[in-house]
Coordinates of C-alpha atoms and ligand atoms in Angstrom, one line a residue:
X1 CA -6.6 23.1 -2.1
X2 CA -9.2 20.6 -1.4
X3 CA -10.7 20.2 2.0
X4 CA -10.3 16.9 3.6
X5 CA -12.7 15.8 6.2
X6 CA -12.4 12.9 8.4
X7 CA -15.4 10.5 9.2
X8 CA -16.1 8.6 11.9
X9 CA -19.0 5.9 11.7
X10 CA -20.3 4.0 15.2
X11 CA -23.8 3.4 14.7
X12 CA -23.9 -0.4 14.7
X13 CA -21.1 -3.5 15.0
X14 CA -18.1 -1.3 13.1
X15 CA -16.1 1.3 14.4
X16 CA -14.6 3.0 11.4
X17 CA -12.8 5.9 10.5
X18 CA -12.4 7.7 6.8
X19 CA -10.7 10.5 5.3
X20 CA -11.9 12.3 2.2
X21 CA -10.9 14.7 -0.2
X22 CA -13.1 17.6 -1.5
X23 CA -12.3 16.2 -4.8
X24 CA -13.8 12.9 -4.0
X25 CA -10.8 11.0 -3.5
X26 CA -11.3 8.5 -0.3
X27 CA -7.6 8.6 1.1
X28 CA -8.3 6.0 3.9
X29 CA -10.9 3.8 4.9
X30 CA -10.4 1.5 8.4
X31 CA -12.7 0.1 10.5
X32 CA -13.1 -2.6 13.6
X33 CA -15.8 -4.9 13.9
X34 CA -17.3 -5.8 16.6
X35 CA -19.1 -9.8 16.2
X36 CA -21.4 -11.4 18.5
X37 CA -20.3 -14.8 20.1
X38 CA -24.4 -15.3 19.6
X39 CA -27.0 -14.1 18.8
X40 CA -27.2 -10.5 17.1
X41 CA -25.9 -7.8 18.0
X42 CA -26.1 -6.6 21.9
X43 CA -25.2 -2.8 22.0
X44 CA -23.6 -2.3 25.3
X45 CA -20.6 -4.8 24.2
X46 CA -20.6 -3.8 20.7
X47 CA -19.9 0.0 22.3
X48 CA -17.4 -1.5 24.6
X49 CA -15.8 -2.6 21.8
X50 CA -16.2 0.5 19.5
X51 CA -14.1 2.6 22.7
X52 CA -11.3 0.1 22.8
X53 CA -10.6 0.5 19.1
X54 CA -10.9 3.6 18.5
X55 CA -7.9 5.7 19.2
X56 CA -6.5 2.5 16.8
X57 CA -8.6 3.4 14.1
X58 CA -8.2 7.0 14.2
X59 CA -4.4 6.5 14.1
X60 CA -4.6 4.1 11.3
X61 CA -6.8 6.0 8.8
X62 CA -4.3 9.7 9.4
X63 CA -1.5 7.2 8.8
X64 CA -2.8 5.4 6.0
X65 CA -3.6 8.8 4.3
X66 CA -0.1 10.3 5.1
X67 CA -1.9 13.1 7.1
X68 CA -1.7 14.7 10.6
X69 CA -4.8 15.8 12.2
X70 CA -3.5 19.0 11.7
X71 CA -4.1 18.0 7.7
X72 CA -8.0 17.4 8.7
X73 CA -10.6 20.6 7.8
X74 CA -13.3 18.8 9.5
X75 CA -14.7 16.3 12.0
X76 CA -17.5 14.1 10.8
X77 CA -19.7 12.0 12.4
X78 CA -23.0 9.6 12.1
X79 CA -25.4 10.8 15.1
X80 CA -28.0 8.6 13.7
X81 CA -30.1 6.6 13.1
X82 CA -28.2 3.3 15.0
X83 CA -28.2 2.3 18.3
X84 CA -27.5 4.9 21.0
X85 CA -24.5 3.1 23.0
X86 CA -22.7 2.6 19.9
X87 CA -23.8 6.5 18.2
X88 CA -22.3 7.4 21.6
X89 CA -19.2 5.9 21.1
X90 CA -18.0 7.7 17.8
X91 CA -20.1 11.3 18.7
X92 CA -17.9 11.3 21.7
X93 CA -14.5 10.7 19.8
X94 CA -15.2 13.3 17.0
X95 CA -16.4 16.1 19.7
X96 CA -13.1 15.3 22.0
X97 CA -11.2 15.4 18.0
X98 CA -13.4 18.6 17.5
X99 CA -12.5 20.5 20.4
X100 CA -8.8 19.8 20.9
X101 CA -7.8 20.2 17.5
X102 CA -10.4 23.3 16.9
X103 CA -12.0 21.8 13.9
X104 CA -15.1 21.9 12.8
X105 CA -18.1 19.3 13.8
X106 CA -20.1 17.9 11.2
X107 CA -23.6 16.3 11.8
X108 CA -23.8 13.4 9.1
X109 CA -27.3 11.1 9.0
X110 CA -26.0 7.5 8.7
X111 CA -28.5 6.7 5.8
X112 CA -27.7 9.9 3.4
X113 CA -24.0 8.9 3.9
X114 CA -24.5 5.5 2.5
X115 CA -26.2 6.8 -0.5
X116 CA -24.0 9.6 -0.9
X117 CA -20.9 7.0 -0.9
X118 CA -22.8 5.0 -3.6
X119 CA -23.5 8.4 -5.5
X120 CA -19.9 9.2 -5.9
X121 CA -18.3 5.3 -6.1
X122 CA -20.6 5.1 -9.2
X123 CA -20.8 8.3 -10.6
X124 CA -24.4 8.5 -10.4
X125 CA -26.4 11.6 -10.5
X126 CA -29.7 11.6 -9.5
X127 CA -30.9 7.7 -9.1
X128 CA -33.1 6.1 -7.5
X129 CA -31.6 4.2 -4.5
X130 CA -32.0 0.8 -2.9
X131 CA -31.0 1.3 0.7
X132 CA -30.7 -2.5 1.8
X133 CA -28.5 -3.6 5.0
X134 CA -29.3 -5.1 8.4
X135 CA -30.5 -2.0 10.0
X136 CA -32.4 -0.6 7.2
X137 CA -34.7 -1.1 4.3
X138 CA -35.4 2.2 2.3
X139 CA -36.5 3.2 -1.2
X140 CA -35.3 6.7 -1.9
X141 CA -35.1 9.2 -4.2
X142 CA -33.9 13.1 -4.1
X143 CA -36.7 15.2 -4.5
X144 CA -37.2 19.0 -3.5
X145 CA -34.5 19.5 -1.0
X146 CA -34.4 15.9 0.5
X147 CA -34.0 12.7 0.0
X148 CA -37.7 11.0 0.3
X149 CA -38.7 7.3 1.3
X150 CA -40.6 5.8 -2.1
X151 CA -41.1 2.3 0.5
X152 CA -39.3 0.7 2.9
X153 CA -39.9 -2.6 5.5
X154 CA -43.1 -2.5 8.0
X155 CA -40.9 -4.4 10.5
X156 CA -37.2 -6.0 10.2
X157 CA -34.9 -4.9 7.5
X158 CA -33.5 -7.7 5.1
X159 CA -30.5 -8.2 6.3
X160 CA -31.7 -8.2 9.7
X161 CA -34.4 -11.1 8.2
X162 CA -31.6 -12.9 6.5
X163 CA -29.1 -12.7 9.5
X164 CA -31.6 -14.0 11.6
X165 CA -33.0 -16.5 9.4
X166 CA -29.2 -17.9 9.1
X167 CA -28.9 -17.8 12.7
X168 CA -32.2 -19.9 13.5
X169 CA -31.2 -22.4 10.7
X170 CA -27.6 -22.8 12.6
X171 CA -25.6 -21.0 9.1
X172 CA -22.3 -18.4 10.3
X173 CA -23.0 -14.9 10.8
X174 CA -23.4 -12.8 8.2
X175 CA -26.0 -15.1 7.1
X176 CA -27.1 -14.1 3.2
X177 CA -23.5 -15.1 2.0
X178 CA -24.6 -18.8 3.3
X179 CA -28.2 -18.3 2.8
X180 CA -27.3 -17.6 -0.8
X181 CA -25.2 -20.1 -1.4
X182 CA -27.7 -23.0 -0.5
X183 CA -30.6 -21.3 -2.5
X184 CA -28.4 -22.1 -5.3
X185 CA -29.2 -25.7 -4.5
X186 CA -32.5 -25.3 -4.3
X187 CA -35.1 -27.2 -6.3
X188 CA -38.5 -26.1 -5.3
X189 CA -39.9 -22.7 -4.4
X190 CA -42.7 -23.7 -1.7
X191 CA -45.3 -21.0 -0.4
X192 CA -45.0 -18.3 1.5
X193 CA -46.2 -14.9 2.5
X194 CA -45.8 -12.3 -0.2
X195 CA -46.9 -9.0 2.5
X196 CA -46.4 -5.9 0.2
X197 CA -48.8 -3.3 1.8
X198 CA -48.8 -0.2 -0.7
X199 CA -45.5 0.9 -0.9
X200 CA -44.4 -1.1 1.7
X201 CA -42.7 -4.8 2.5
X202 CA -43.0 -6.6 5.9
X203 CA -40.4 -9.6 6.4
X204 CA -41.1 -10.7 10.0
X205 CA -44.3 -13.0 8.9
X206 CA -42.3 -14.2 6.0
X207 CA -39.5 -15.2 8.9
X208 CA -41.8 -16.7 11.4
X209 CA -43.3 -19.1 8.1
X210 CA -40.1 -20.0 7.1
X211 CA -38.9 -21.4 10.2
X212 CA -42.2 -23.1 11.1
X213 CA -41.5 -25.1 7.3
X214 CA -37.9 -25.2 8.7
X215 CA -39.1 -28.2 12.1
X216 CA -41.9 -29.6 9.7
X217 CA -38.8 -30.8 7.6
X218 CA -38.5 -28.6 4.5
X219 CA -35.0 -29.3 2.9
X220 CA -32.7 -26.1 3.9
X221 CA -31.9 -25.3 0.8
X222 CA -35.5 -25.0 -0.8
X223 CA -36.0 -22.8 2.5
X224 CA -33.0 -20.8 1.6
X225 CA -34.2 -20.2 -2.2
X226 CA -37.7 -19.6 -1.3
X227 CA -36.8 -17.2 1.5
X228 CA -34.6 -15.3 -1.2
X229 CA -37.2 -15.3 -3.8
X230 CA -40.4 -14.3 -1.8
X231 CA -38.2 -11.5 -0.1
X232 CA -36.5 -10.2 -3.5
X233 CA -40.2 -10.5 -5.5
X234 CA -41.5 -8.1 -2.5
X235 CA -38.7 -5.4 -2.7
X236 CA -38.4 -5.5 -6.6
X237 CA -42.5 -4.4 -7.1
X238 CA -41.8 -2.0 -4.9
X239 CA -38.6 -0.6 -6.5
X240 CA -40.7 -0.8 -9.9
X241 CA -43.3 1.2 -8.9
X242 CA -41.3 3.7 -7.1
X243 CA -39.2 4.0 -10.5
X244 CA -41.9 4.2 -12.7
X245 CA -43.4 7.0 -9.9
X246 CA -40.4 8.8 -10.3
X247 CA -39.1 8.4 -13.6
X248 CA -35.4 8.5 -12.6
X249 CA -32.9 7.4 -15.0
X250 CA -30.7 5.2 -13.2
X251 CA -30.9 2.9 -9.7
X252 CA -28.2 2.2 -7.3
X253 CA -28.4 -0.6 -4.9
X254 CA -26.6 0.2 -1.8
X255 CA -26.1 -0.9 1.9
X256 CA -24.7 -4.0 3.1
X257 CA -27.0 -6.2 1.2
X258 CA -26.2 -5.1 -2.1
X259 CA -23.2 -7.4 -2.2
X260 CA -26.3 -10.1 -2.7
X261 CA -25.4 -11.5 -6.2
X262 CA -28.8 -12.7 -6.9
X263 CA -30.4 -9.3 -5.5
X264 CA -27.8 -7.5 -8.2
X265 CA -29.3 -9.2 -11.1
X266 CA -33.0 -8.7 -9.9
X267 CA -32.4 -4.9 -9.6
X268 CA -30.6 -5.0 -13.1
X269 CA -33.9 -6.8 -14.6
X270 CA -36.1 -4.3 -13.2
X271 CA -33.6 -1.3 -14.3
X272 CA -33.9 -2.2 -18.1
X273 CA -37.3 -2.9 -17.8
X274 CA -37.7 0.8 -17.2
X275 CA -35.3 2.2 -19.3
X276 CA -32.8 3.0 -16.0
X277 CA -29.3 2.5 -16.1
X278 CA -28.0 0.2 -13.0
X279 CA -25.1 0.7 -10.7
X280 CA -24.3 -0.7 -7.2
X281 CA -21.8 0.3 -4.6
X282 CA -18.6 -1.3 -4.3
X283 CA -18.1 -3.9 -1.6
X284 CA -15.7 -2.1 0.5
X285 CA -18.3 0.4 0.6
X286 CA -21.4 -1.2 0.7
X287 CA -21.2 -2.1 4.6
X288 CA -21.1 0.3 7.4
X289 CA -17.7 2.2 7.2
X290 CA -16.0 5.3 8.0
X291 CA -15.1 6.7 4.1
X292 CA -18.7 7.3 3.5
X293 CA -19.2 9.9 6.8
X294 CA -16.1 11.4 5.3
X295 CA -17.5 11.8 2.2
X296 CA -20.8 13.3 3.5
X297 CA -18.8 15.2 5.4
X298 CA -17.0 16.8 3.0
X299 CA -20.3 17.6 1.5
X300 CA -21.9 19.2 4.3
X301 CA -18.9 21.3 5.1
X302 CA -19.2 22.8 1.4
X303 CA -22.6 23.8 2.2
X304 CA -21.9 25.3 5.8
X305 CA -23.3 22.5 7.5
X306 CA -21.6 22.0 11.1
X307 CA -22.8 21.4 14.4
X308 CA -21.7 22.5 17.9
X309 CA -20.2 19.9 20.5
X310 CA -22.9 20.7 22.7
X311 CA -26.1 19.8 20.5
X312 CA -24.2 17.2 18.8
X313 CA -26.6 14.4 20.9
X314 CA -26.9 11.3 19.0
X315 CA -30.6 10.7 17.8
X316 CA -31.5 7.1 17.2
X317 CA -34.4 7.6 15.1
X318 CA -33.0 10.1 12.9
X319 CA -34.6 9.4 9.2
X320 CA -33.2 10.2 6.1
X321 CA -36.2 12.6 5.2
X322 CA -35.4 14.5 8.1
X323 CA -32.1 15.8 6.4
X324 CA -31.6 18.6 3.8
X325 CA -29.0 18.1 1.5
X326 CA -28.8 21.3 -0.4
X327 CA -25.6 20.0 -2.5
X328 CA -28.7 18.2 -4.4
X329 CA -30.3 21.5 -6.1
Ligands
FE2_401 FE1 -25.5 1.1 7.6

């Protein structure tokens, strides 16, 4: 019989819970999320939210896959990177789940979980991912034991730059929906900051130019195209080199921001250039969500890889290249 691991993700604005199959089969997928009444995201009440939910959650995914947590092999959870209040939240349900139930606990890094989920939704092998959401910008590839960063942002991450930009030009939260949807009206591209230092991108100046255009009277929209452009250009000669450095056969866009439209057909331009097949994650798993710890979960388990209660801190920091993921060789 299959294992079945159940995830639980924490480290930003969702709580959410997943259960998957050793097979690859995602038999639930719920989450909570937690939205600022202004502003972004302030962690303290985003954990306060993530402990009210949870026992919720938990209940919701087990019932939605038809399981007890008898049924469960394993106890995921993301200890990192995020932001400590929240990792707190969810590392302290799945030790409590852990130790009750006597099941194992599994360590899962936030970032290899959401390539790992775009891996399996699109039946890629070995690609060359385009980690893009609000907490993270990251070009990475599997190489030698781990994943490795081929660029990523100096400074904010792009859907950080685009929430914020929304929020600053007074657009709903998440902003690159509505952010998108006036670049489509856009006529004119105007000039900005194109700050691509080697392999890596920086959006703050790019920010801090768009909003000074924003009270000299630029028309929104052209704002909202440019902003696109400039920020897409930067990421894409990066994601070109990195595929030409690497000579993988296929990218993946994945992370909250690959639910961009306009971003999908950029990375699909520069995947045919270079002979790579293109794939992105499906929206329901592009955000943060509980289905991909599972899933790394499940993976980790097969390979041995379980942590005790005790050094299961949460580490804020944690990097993707930090990680090995020996289901890889
Ligand atoms: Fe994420």
């Amino acid at each position: 019989m299959a294992i079945i691991v159940l995830g639980i993700e924490s480290s930003a604005h969702t709580f959410g819970v997943g259960i998957a199959r050793g097979d690859g089969r995602i038999l639930a997928n719920v989450y909570s999320s937690y939205i600022p009444r202004y502003g972004g995201i302030l962690p303290r009440e985003a954990a306060r939210h993530h402990y009210n939910v949870a026992h919720k959650i938990v209940i919701k995914a087990l019932k939605e896959a038809g399981l007890n947590i008898e049924d469960i092999d394993g106890i995921a959870v993301a200890l990192g990177p995020g932001m400590g209040p929240c990792l707190r939240v969810g590392a302290f349900i799945a030790r409590i789940l852990a130790i009750k139930y006597s099941k194992p606990l599994i360590p899962v890094n936030h970032a290899v979980a959401h390539v790992e989920i775009a891996r399996l939704t699109t039946n890629a092998k070995d690609p060359l991912f385009v980690y893009v959401s609000g907490g993270n910008t990251q070009i990475i590839a599997y190489s030698h034991g781990r994943y490795r960063v081929f660029g990523e942002t100096l400074d904010i991450p792009l859907g950080n730059f685009f929430d914020t930009l929304a929020r600053e030009l007074g657009l709903p939260q998440p902003g690159t929906p509505y952010i998108e949807m006036l670049a489509s009206k856009g006529k004119n591209i105007i000039e900005l900051p194109y700050v691509v230092k080697g392999q890596d991108m920086s959006y703050s100046g790019l920010l801090t130019a768009i909003l000074r255009k924003f009270k000299e009277g630029i028309p929104i929209e052209d704002l909202c195209l440019s902003a696109m452009e400039y920020a897409y250009a930067m990421l894409a000669e990066v994601v070109e080199r990195a595929l030409a450095h690497t000579q993988k056969r296929e990218l993946v866009l994945a992370g909250g921001v690959a639910r961009s439209k306009r971003l999908q057909r950029i990375m699909k331009l520069v995947a045919e250039e270079h002979d790579a097949i293109f794939k992105v994650v499906p929206d329901e798993y592009a955000g943060d969500n509980g289905a991909m710890i599972a899933w790394t979960g499940v993976l980790c388990l097969k390979s041995g890889i379980t942590i005790s209660p005790e050094d299961s801190i949460v580490r804020q920091r944690w990097r993707i290249d930090e990680v090995d993921v020996p289901w890889m060789q």
